[in-house]
Amino acid sequence: MPILTSEDVVRVRQKVRSWAIEMGFNLIDQTKLVTAASELARNTINYGGGGEFRLEALNEGNRSGLRLTFEDHGPGIEDVELALKDGYTTAGGLGLGLGGSKRLVNEFDIFSRPGEGTRITVTRWRP
Amino acid sequence: MERIPILKMGHFLLVTIQVDMHDRLALTLQDDLTNQILKTGAHGVLIDISSLEVVDSFIGRMLGNMANMSRLLDAETVVVGMKPAVAITLVELGVSLKGVRTALNVEKGMELLQEPLRSKAGARGDEQQEG
């Protein structure tokens, strides 16, 4: 689904919530996952100029999880390590979006090329 | 335009956020609240977030902004009703809501807001017995 407006961010939150409930995540894990999704969806708009969101249910042997992918074709991130640091921001926010959402999930992958865009994939496994 | 209602109750303003807020709605609320404080001369603001299932860094920042702006306009703010899962997530996210007073529910939040008014009344020598 596309992420272009702040209403889309709300839709992303609702979608992630309903899938997380369906997969049997407990309330705290649902909240963490939805919050991470909200941060990353907003980043897609604010930094990437909008993009795409994908949601996958994972079943691997005896574990299951949810994987969220956010992709944009914006300016990309020059220094990923710096962008992940708490308090670093180029848009006047708190600078907690990337680093904070990383703490709310189990796996966090970021792929970015300056001038081409950014793809962030996060996964949370059901305990 | 979609708006979050601000109710006046005596010396206080009451804001109950009952929808999953998008960012523009949150910014509108911030503006509306400062306008209402000026218009009503309210001494306190109670923001009830018991219906909010998610508070991310943006909404957290907005709550902090509203508390700071209100203070500059001579009104105290208390945020009430935060869900435990939201509190756990906010701490992990790194949002501490420094400078924002909180209470468990509307009743306790109201007590917090009434305290300074009572002591002011006491300092003026008003006789107010508490039961």
PDB file of N, CA, C and O in Angstrom, chain A residues 29-96:
ATOM      1  N   ASP A  29       3.593  -6.505  22.624  1.00  0.00           N
ATOM      2  CA  ASP A  29       4.296  -6.693  21.351  1.00  0.00           C
ATOM      3  C   ASP A  29       3.551  -6.031  20.192  1.00  0.00           C
ATOM      4  O   ASP A  29       4.166  -5.475  19.288  1.00  0.00           O
ATOM      5  N   GLN A  30       2.227  -6.115  20.230  1.00  0.00           N
ATOM      6  CA  GLN A  30       1.426  -5.401  19.216  1.00  0.00           C
ATOM      7  C   GLN A  30       1.761  -3.919  19.239  1.00  0.00           C
ATOM      8  O   GLN A  30       2.017  -3.302  18.204  1.00  0.00           O
ATOM      9  N   THR A  31       1.776  -3.363  20.449  1.00  0.00           N
ATOM     10  CA  THR A  31       1.993  -1.921  20.596  1.00  0.00           C
ATOM     11  C   THR A  31       3.377  -1.524  20.096  1.00  0.00           C
ATOM     12  O   THR A  31       3.543  -0.505  19.423  1.00  0.00           O
ATOM     13  N   LYS A  32       4.387  -2.338  20.420  1.00  0.00           N
ATOM     14  CA  LYS A  32       5.743  -2.040  19.966  1.00  0.00           C
ATOM     15  C   LYS A  32       5.824  -2.070  18.444  1.00  0.00           C
ATOM     16  O   LYS A  32       6.411  -1.182  17.818  1.00  0.00           O
ATOM     17  N   LEU A  33       5.225  -3.099  17.863  1.00  0.00           N
ATOM     18  CA  LEU A  33       5.289  -3.245  16.411  1.00  0.00           C
ATOM     19  C   LEU A  33       4.537  -2.106  15.704  1.00  0.00           C
ATOM     20  O   LEU A  33       5.026  -1.531  14.720  1.00  0.00           O
ATOM     21  N   VAL A  34       3.364  -1.774  16.224  1.00  0.00           N
ATOM     22  CA  VAL A  34       2.569  -0.700  15.610  1.00  0.00           C
ATOM     23  C   VAL A  34       3.298   0.645  15.749  1.00  0.00           C
ATOM     24  O   VAL A  34       3.318   1.450  14.815  1.00  0.00           O
ATOM     25  N   THR A  35       3.942   0.855  16.894  1.00  0.00           N
ATOM     26  CA  THR A  35       4.663   2.110  17.103  1.00  0.00           C
ATOM     27  C   THR A  35       5.853   2.214  16.153  1.00  0.00           C
ATOM     28  O   THR A  35       6.087   3.261  15.543  1.00  0.00           O
ATOM     29  N   ALA A  36       6.590   1.105  16.003  1.00  0.00           N
ATOM     30  CA  ALA A  36       7.718   1.104  15.061  1.00  0.00           C
ATOM     31  C   ALA A  36       7.212   1.389  13.648  1.00  0.00           C
ATOM     32  O   ALA A  36       7.810   2.185  12.903  1.00  0.00           O
ATOM     33  N   ALA A  37       6.081   0.774  13.278  1.00  0.00           N
ATOM     34  CA  ALA A  37       5.513   0.987  11.944  1.00  0.00           C
ATOM     35  C   ALA A  37       5.158   2.457  11.742  1.00  0.00           C
ATOM     36  O   ALA A  37       5.391   3.036  10.681  1.00  0.00           O
ATOM     37  N   SER A  38       4.620   3.070  12.780  1.00  0.00           N
ATOM     38  CA  SER A  38       4.220   4.474  12.702  1.00  0.00           C
ATOM     39  C   SER A  38       5.431   5.376  12.471  1.00  0.00           C
ATOM     40  O   SER A  38       5.410   6.278  11.622  1.00  0.00           O
ATOM     41  N   GLU A  39       6.507   5.114  13.208  1.00  0.00           N
ATOM     42  CA  GLU A  39       7.735   5.904  13.046  1.00  0.00           C
ATOM     43  C   GLU A  39       8.285   5.770  11.621  1.00  0.00           C
ATOM     44  O   GLU A  39       8.655   6.758  10.985  1.00  0.00           O
ATOM     45  N   LEU A  40       8.358   4.523  11.142  1.00  0.00           N
ATOM     46  CA  LEU A  40       8.983   4.289   9.843  1.00  0.00           C
ATOM     47  C   LEU A  40       8.116   4.803   8.698  1.00  0.00           C
ATOM     48  O   LEU A  40       8.627   5.306   7.693  1.00  0.00           O
ATOM     49  N   ALA A  41       6.785   4.690   8.870  1.00  0.00           N
ATOM     50  CA  ALA A  41       5.891   5.206   7.837  1.00  0.00           C
ATOM     51  C   ALA A  41       6.030   6.728   7.737  1.00  0.00           C
ATOM     52  O   ALA A  41       6.070   7.299   6.643  1.00  0.00           O
ATOM     53  N   ARG A  42       6.127   7.379   8.893  1.00  0.00           N
ATOM     54  CA  ARG A  42       6.282   8.834   8.887  1.00  0.00           C
ATOM     55  C   ARG A  42       7.609   9.234   8.238  1.00  0.00           C
ATOM     56  O   ARG A  42       7.671  10.173   7.463  1.00  0.00           O
ATOM     57  N   ASN A  43       8.671   8.474   8.548  1.00  0.00           N
ATOM     58  CA  ASN A  43       9.960   8.753   7.926  1.00  0.00           C
ATOM     59  C   ASN A  43       9.888   8.644   6.406  1.00  0.00           C
ATOM     60  O   ASN A  43      10.505   9.426   5.690  1.00  0.00           O
ATOM     61  N   THR A  44       9.143   7.635   5.944  1.00  0.00           N
ATOM     62  CA  THR A  44       9.003   7.429   4.499  1.00  0.00           C
ATOM     63  C   THR A  44       8.453   8.691   3.829  1.00  0.00           C
ATOM     64  O   THR A  44       8.883   9.081   2.750  1.00  0.00           O
ATOM     65  N   ILE A  45       7.520   9.345   4.524  1.00  0.00           N
ATOM     66  CA  ILE A  45       6.947  10.585   3.983  1.00  0.00           C
ATOM     67  C   ILE A  45       7.911  11.761   4.153  1.00  0.00           C
ATOM     68  O   ILE A  45       8.241  12.463   3.199  1.00  0.00           O
ATOM     69  N   ASN A  46       8.380  11.943   5.393  1.00  0.00           N
ATOM     70  CA  ASN A  46       9.172  13.146   5.701  1.00  0.00           C
ATOM     71  C   ASN A  46      10.531  13.171   5.013  1.00  0.00           C
ATOM     72  O   ASN A  46      11.022  14.231   4.646  1.00  0.00           O
ATOM     73  N   TYR A  47      11.156  11.998   4.882  1.00  0.00           N
ATOM     74  CA  TYR A  47      12.505  11.968   4.322  1.00  0.00           C
ATOM     75  C   TYR A  47      12.540  11.405   2.914  1.00  0.00           C
ATOM     76  O   TYR A  47      13.396  11.758   2.110  1.00  0.00           O
ATOM     77  N   GLY A  48      11.623  10.465   2.633  1.00  0.00           N
ATOM     78  CA  GLY A  48      11.663   9.806   1.332  1.00  0.00           C
ATOM     79  C   GLY A  48      10.714  10.412   0.314  1.00  0.00           C
ATOM     80  O   GLY A  48      10.689   9.997  -0.836  1.00  0.00           O
ATOM     81  N   GLY A  49       9.895  11.367   0.772  1.00  0.00           N
ATOM     82  CA  GLY A  49       8.914  11.968  -0.125  1.00  0.00           C
ATOM     83  C   GLY A  49       7.771  11.013  -0.473  1.00  0.00           C
ATOM     84  O   GLY A  49       7.126  11.151  -1.503  1.00  0.00           O
ATOM     85  N   GLY A  50       7.510  10.038   0.405  1.00  0.00           N
ATOM     86  CA  GLY A  50       6.458   9.051   0.172  1.00  0.00           C
ATOM     87  C   GLY A  50       7.028   7.766  -0.382  1.00  0.00           C
ATOM     88  O   GLY A  50       8.149   7.748  -0.893  1.00  0.00           O
ATOM     89  N   GLY A  51       6.256   6.707  -0.258  1.00  0.00           N
ATOM     90  CA  GLY A  51       6.763   5.425  -0.750  1.00  0.00           C
ATOM     91  C   GLY A  51       5.740   4.321  -0.616  1.00  0.00           C
ATOM     92  O   GLY A  51       4.535   4.573  -0.655  1.00  0.00           O
ATOM     93  N   GLU A  52       6.241   3.111  -0.438  1.00  0.00           N
ATOM     94  CA  GLU A  52       5.395   1.923  -0.417  1.00  0.00           C
ATOM     95  C   GLU A  52       5.584   1.156   0.880  1.00  0.00           C
ATOM     96  O   GLU A  52       6.677   1.122   1.444  1.00  0.00           O
ATOM     97  N   PHE A  53       4.509   0.499   1.309  1.00  0.00           N
ATOM     98  CA  PHE A  53       4.561  -0.309   2.518  1.00  0.00           C
ATOM     99  C   PHE A  53       4.105  -1.731   2.191  1.00  0.00           C
ATOM    100  O   PHE A  53       3.156  -1.924   1.437  1.00  0.00           O
ATOM    101  N   ARG A  54       4.821  -2.707   2.712  1.00  0.00           N
ATOM    102  CA  ARG A  54       4.471  -4.121   2.508  1.00  0.00           C
ATOM    103  C   ARG A  54       4.468  -4.840   3.846  1.00  0.00           C
ATOM    104  O   ARG A  54       5.295  -4.575   4.711  1.00  0.00           O
ATOM    105  N   LEU A  55       3.546  -5.763   3.979  1.00  0.00           N
ATOM    106  CA  LEU A  55       3.405  -6.512   5.227  1.00  0.00           C
ATOM    107  C   LEU A  55       3.420  -7.997   4.898  1.00  0.00           C
ATOM    108  O   LEU A  55       2.728  -8.438   3.973  1.00  0.00           O
ATOM    109  N   GLU A  56       4.245  -8.765   5.616  1.00  0.00           N
ATOM    110  CA  GLU A  56       4.306 -10.213   5.362  1.00  0.00           C
ATOM    111  C   GLU A  56       4.180 -10.972   6.675  1.00  0.00           C
ATOM    112  O   GLU A  56       4.833 -10.635   7.655  1.00  0.00           O
ATOM    113  N   ALA A  57       3.371 -12.017   6.644  1.00  0.00           N
ATOM    114  CA  ALA A  57       3.312 -12.934   7.776  1.00  0.00           C
ATOM    115  C   ALA A  57       4.325 -14.033   7.511  1.00  0.00           C
ATOM    116  O   ALA A  57       4.358 -14.603   6.425  1.00  0.00           O
ATOM    117  N   LEU A  58       5.182 -14.298   8.508  1.00  0.00           N
ATOM    118  CA  LEU A  58       6.242 -15.289   8.317  1.00  0.00           C
ATOM    119  C   LEU A  58       5.948 -16.533   9.145  1.00  0.00           C
ATOM    120  O   LEU A  58       5.553 -16.435  10.304  1.00  0.00           O
ATOM    121  N   ASN A  59       6.139 -17.683   8.528  1.00  0.00           N
ATOM    122  CA  ASN A  59       6.054 -18.939   9.260  1.00  0.00           C
ATOM    123  C   ASN A  59       7.274 -19.760   8.919  1.00  0.00           C
ATOM    124  O   ASN A  59       7.400 -20.254   7.804  1.00  0.00           O
ATOM    125  N   GLU A  60       8.177 -19.864   9.875  1.00  0.00           N
ATOM    126  CA  GLU A  60       9.411 -20.612   9.641  1.00  0.00           C
ATOM    127  C   GLU A  60       9.514 -21.690  10.688  1.00  0.00           C
ATOM    128  O   GLU A  60       9.880 -21.429  11.823  1.00  0.00           O
ATOM    129  N   GLY A  61       9.211 -22.917  10.294  1.00  0.00           N
ATOM    130  CA  GLY A  61       9.295 -24.021  11.245  1.00  0.00           C
ATOM    131  C   GLY A  61       8.422 -23.761  12.455  1.00  0.00           C
ATOM    132  O   GLY A  61       7.196 -23.647  12.324  1.00  0.00           O
ATOM    133  N   ASN A  62       9.065 -23.583  13.617  1.00  0.00           N
ATOM    134  CA  ASN A  62       8.256 -23.451  14.834  1.00  0.00           C
ATOM    135  C   ASN A  62       8.068 -22.005  15.277  1.00  0.00           C
ATOM    136  O   ASN A  62       7.606 -21.748  16.369  1.00  0.00           O
ATOM    137  N   ARG A  63       8.470 -21.049  14.427  1.00  0.00           N
ATOM    138  CA  ARG A  63       8.247 -19.668  14.843  1.00  0.00           C
ATOM    139  C   ARG A  63       7.503 -18.878  13.774  1.00  0.00           C
ATOM    140  O   ARG A  63       7.580 -19.194  12.587  1.00  0.00           O
ATOM    141  N   SER A  64       6.785 -17.870  14.237  1.00  0.00           N
ATOM    142  CA  SER A  64       6.064 -17.024  13.289  1.00  0.00           C
ATOM    143  C   SER A  64       6.318 -15.564  13.651  1.00  0.00           C
ATOM    144  O   SER A  64       6.639 -15.239  14.790  1.00  0.00           O
ATOM    145  N   GLY A  65       6.193 -14.720  12.659  1.00  0.00           N
ATOM    146  CA  GLY A  65       6.466 -13.313  12.894  1.00  0.00           C
ATOM    147  C   GLY A  65       5.849 -12.439  11.817  1.00  0.00           C
ATOM    148  O   GLY A  65       5.225 -12.925  10.877  1.00  0.00           O
ATOM    149  N   LEU A  66       6.033 -11.145  12.002  1.00  0.00           N
ATOM    150  CA  LEU A  66       5.529 -10.174  11.034  1.00  0.00           C
ATOM    151  C   LEU A  66       6.702  -9.369  10.489  1.00  0.00           C
ATOM    152  O   LEU A  66       7.551  -8.908  11.261  1.00  0.00           O
ATOM    153  N   ARG A  67       6.743  -9.236   9.184  1.00  0.00           N
ATOM    154  CA  ARG A  67       7.801  -8.441   8.565  1.00  0.00           C
ATOM    155  C   ARG A  67       7.189  -7.239   7.852  1.00  0.00           C
ATOM    156  O   ARG A  67       6.236  -7.370   7.100  1.00  0.00           O
ATOM    157  N   LEU A  68       7.764  -6.076   8.123  1.00  0.00           N
ATOM    158  CA  LEU A  68       7.265  -4.818   7.542  1.00  0.00           C
ATOM    159  C   LEU A  68       8.360  -4.230   6.665  1.00  0.00           C
ATOM    160  O   LEU A  68       9.512  -4.152   7.090  1.00  0.00           O
ATOM    161  N   THR A  69       7.986  -3.832   5.463  1.00  0.00           N
ATOM    162  CA  THR A  69       8.967  -3.212   4.573  1.00  0.00           C
ATOM    163  C   THR A  69       8.490  -1.826   4.149  1.00  0.00           C
ATOM    164  O   THR A  69       7.333  -1.654   3.757  1.00  0.00           O
ATOM    165  N   PHE A  70       9.383  -0.867   4.274  1.00  0.00           N
ATOM    166  CA  PHE A  70       9.094   0.514   3.864  1.00  0.00           C
ATOM    167  C   PHE A  70      10.109   0.895   2.798  1.00  0.00           C
ATOM    168  O   PHE A  70      11.314   0.797   3.026  1.00  0.00           O
ATOM    169  N   GLU A  71       9.618   1.310   1.663  1.00  0.00           N
ATOM    170  CA  GLU A  71      10.538   1.610   0.574  1.00  0.00           C
ATOM    171  C   GLU A  71      10.204   2.958  -0.063  1.00  0.00           C
ATOM    172  O   GLU A  71       9.040   3.254  -0.311  1.00  0.00           O
ATOM    173  N   ASP A  72      11.231   3.751  -0.282  1.00  0.00           N
ATOM    174  CA  ASP A  72      10.997   5.015  -0.987  1.00  0.00           C
ATOM    175  C   ASP A  72      12.096   5.239  -2.008  1.00  0.00           C
ATOM    176  O   ASP A  72      13.115   4.550  -2.002  1.00  0.00           O
ATOM    177  N   HIS A  73      11.834   6.169  -2.911  1.00  0.00           N
ATOM    178  CA  HIS A  73      12.832   6.513  -3.924  1.00  0.00           C
ATOM    179  C   HIS A  73      13.276   7.954  -3.748  1.00  0.00           C
ATOM    180  O   HIS A  73      13.453   8.696  -4.698  1.00  0.00           O
ATOM    181  N   GLY A  74      13.417   8.319  -2.481  1.00  0.00           N
ATOM    182  CA  GLY A  74      13.832   9.678  -2.141  1.00  0.00           C
ATOM    183  C   GLY A  74      15.339   9.837  -2.227  1.00  0.00           C
ATOM    184  O   GLY A  74      16.017   9.072  -2.900  1.00  0.00           O
ATOM    185  N   PRO A  75      15.857  10.818  -1.497  1.00  0.00           N
ATOM    186  CA  PRO A  75      17.291  11.151  -1.595  1.00  0.00           C
ATOM    187  C   PRO A  75      18.222  10.120  -0.952  1.00  0.00           C
ATOM    188  O   PRO A  75      19.429  10.184  -1.149  1.00  0.00           O
ATOM    189  N   GLY A  76      17.664   9.163  -0.182  1.00  0.00           N
ATOM    190  CA  GLY A  76      18.523   8.183   0.479  1.00  0.00           C
ATOM    191  C   GLY A  76      19.185   8.762   1.709  1.00  0.00           C
ATOM    192  O   GLY A  76      19.034   9.945   2.025  1.00  0.00           O
ATOM    193  N   ILE A  77      19.903   7.899   2.423  1.00  0.00           N
ATOM    194  CA  ILE A  77      20.557   8.320   3.661  1.00  0.00           C
ATOM    195  C   ILE A  77      22.064   8.281   3.453  1.00  0.00           C
ATOM    196  O   ILE A  77      22.627   7.251   3.089  1.00  0.00           O
ATOM    197  N   GLU A  78      22.691   9.424   3.660  1.00  0.00           N
ATOM    198  CA  GLU A  78      24.133   9.549   3.421  1.00  0.00           C
ATOM    199  C   GLU A  78      24.920   8.667   4.388  1.00  0.00           C
ATOM    200  O   GLU A  78      25.761   7.875   3.997  1.00  0.00           O
ATOM    201  N   ASP A  79      24.611   8.801   5.673  1.00  0.00           N
ATOM    202  CA  ASP A  79      25.357   8.100   6.712  1.00  0.00           C
ATOM    203  C   ASP A  79      24.365   7.347   7.606  1.00  0.00           C
ATOM    204  O   ASP A  79      23.777   7.914   8.516  1.00  0.00           O
ATOM    205  N   VAL A  80      24.175   6.054   7.304  1.00  0.00           N
ATOM    206  CA  VAL A  80      23.147   5.267   8.003  1.00  0.00           C
ATOM    207  C   VAL A  80      23.439   5.178   9.495  1.00  0.00           C
ATOM    208  O   VAL A  80      22.543   5.296  10.330  1.00  0.00           O
ATOM    209  N   GLU A  81      24.706   4.997   9.830  1.00  0.00           N
ATOM    210  CA  GLU A  81      25.072   4.848  11.242  1.00  0.00           C
ATOM    211  C   GLU A  81      24.688   6.099  12.045  1.00  0.00           C
ATOM    212  O   GLU A  81      24.154   6.018  13.137  1.00  0.00           O
ATOM    213  N   LEU A  82      24.952   7.250  11.437  1.00  0.00           N
ATOM    214  CA  LEU A  82      24.626   8.518  12.083  1.00  0.00           C
ATOM    215  C   LEU A  82      23.107   8.672  12.206  1.00  0.00           C
ATOM    216  O   LEU A  82      22.591   9.117  13.231  1.00  0.00           O
ATOM    217  N   ALA A  83      22.385   8.266  11.154  1.00  0.00           N
ATOM    218  CA  ALA A  83      20.927   8.407  11.148  1.00  0.00           C
ATOM    219  C   ALA A  83      20.282   7.555  12.231  1.00  0.00           C
ATOM    220  O   ALA A  83      19.198   7.860  12.724  1.00  0.00           O
ATOM    221  N   LEU A  84      20.965   6.472  12.617  1.00  0.00           N
ATOM    222  CA  LEU A  84      20.412   5.576  13.641  1.00  0.00           C
ATOM    223  C   LEU A  84      20.667   6.079  15.056  1.00  0.00           C
ATOM    224  O   LEU A  84      20.100   5.569  16.012  1.00  0.00           O
ATOM    225  N   LYS A  85      21.512   7.089  15.175  1.00  0.00           N
ATOM    226  CA  LYS A  85      21.853   7.606  16.500  1.00  0.00           C
ATOM    227  C   LYS A  85      20.701   8.394  17.097  1.00  0.00           C
ATOM    228  O   LYS A  85      20.096   9.229  16.437  1.00  0.00           O
ATOM    229  N   ASP A  86      20.401   8.135  18.371  1.00  0.00           N
ATOM    230  CA  ASP A  86      19.351   8.884  19.047  1.00  0.00           C
ATOM    231  C   ASP A  86      19.700  10.365  19.079  1.00  0.00           C
ATOM    232  O   ASP A  86      20.826  10.741  19.380  1.00  0.00           O
ATOM    233  N   GLY A  87      18.718  11.176  18.767  1.00  0.00           N
ATOM    234  CA  GLY A  87      18.920  12.615  18.854  1.00  0.00           C
ATOM    235  C   GLY A  87      19.396  13.247  17.561  1.00  0.00           C
ATOM    236  O   GLY A  87      19.391  14.457  17.430  1.00  0.00           O
ATOM    237  N   TYR A  88      19.784  12.385  16.579  1.00  0.00           N
ATOM    238  CA  TYR A  88      20.211  12.964  15.310  1.00  0.00           C
ATOM    239  C   TYR A  88      18.994  13.147  14.416  1.00  0.00           C
ATOM    240  O   TYR A  88      18.220  12.224  14.196  1.00  0.00           O
ATOM    241  N   THR A  89      18.800  14.360  13.911  1.00  0.00           N
ATOM    242  CA  THR A  89      17.670  14.600  13.023  1.00  0.00           C
ATOM    243  C   THR A  89      18.036  15.661  11.994  1.00  0.00           C
ATOM    244  O   THR A  89      18.847  16.547  12.267  1.00  0.00           O
ATOM    245  N   THR A  90      17.451  15.515  10.812  1.00  0.00           N
ATOM    246  CA  THR A  90      17.643  16.550   9.807  1.00  0.00           C
ATOM    247  C   THR A  90      16.319  17.255   9.532  1.00  0.00           C
ATOM    248  O   THR A  90      16.222  18.087   8.655  1.00  0.00           O
ATOM    249  N   ALA A  91      15.288  16.891  10.301  1.00  0.00           N
ATOM    250  CA  ALA A  91      13.972  17.475  10.024  1.00  0.00           C
ATOM    251  C   ALA A  91      13.356  18.149  11.237  1.00  0.00           C
ATOM    252  O   ALA A  91      12.176  18.447  11.257  1.00  0.00           O
ATOM    253  N   GLY A  92      14.160  18.388  12.274  1.00  0.00           N
ATOM    254  CA  GLY A  92      13.652  19.107  13.435  1.00  0.00           C
ATOM    255  C   GLY A  92      12.811  18.274  14.380  1.00  0.00           C
ATOM    256  O   GLY A  92      12.141  18.804  15.247  1.00  0.00           O
ATOM    257  N   GLY A  93      12.840  16.947  14.234  1.00  0.00           N
ATOM    258  CA  GLY A  93      12.092  16.096  15.156  1.00  0.00           C
ATOM    259  C   GLY A  93      12.933  15.767  16.372  1.00  0.00           C
ATOM    260  O   GLY A  93      13.914  16.442  16.674  1.00  0.00           O
ATOM    261  N   LEU A  94      12.538  14.698  17.080  1.00  0.00           N
ATOM    262  CA  LEU A  94      13.284  14.307  18.274  1.00  0.00           C
ATOM    263  C   LEU A  94      14.511  13.481  17.911  1.00  0.00           C
ATOM    264  O   LEU A  94      15.387  13.259  18.735  1.00  0.00           O
ATOM    265  N   GLY A  95      14.549  12.972  16.685  1.00  0.00           N
ATOM    266  CA  GLY A  95      15.663  12.128  16.283  1.00  0.00           C
ATOM    267  C   GLY A  95      15.603  10.743  16.901  1.00  0.00           C
ATOM    268  O   GLY A  95      16.625  10.119  17.156  1.00  0.00           O
ATOM    269  N   LEU A  96      14.376  10.270  17.157  1.00  0.00           N
ATOM    270  CA  LEU A  96      14.229   8.960  17.796  1.00  0.00           C
ATOM    271  C   LEU A  96      13.594   7.930  16.872  1.00  0.00           C
ATOM    272  O   LEU A  96      13.496   6.756  17.211  1.00  0.00           O
TER     273      LEU A  96
END
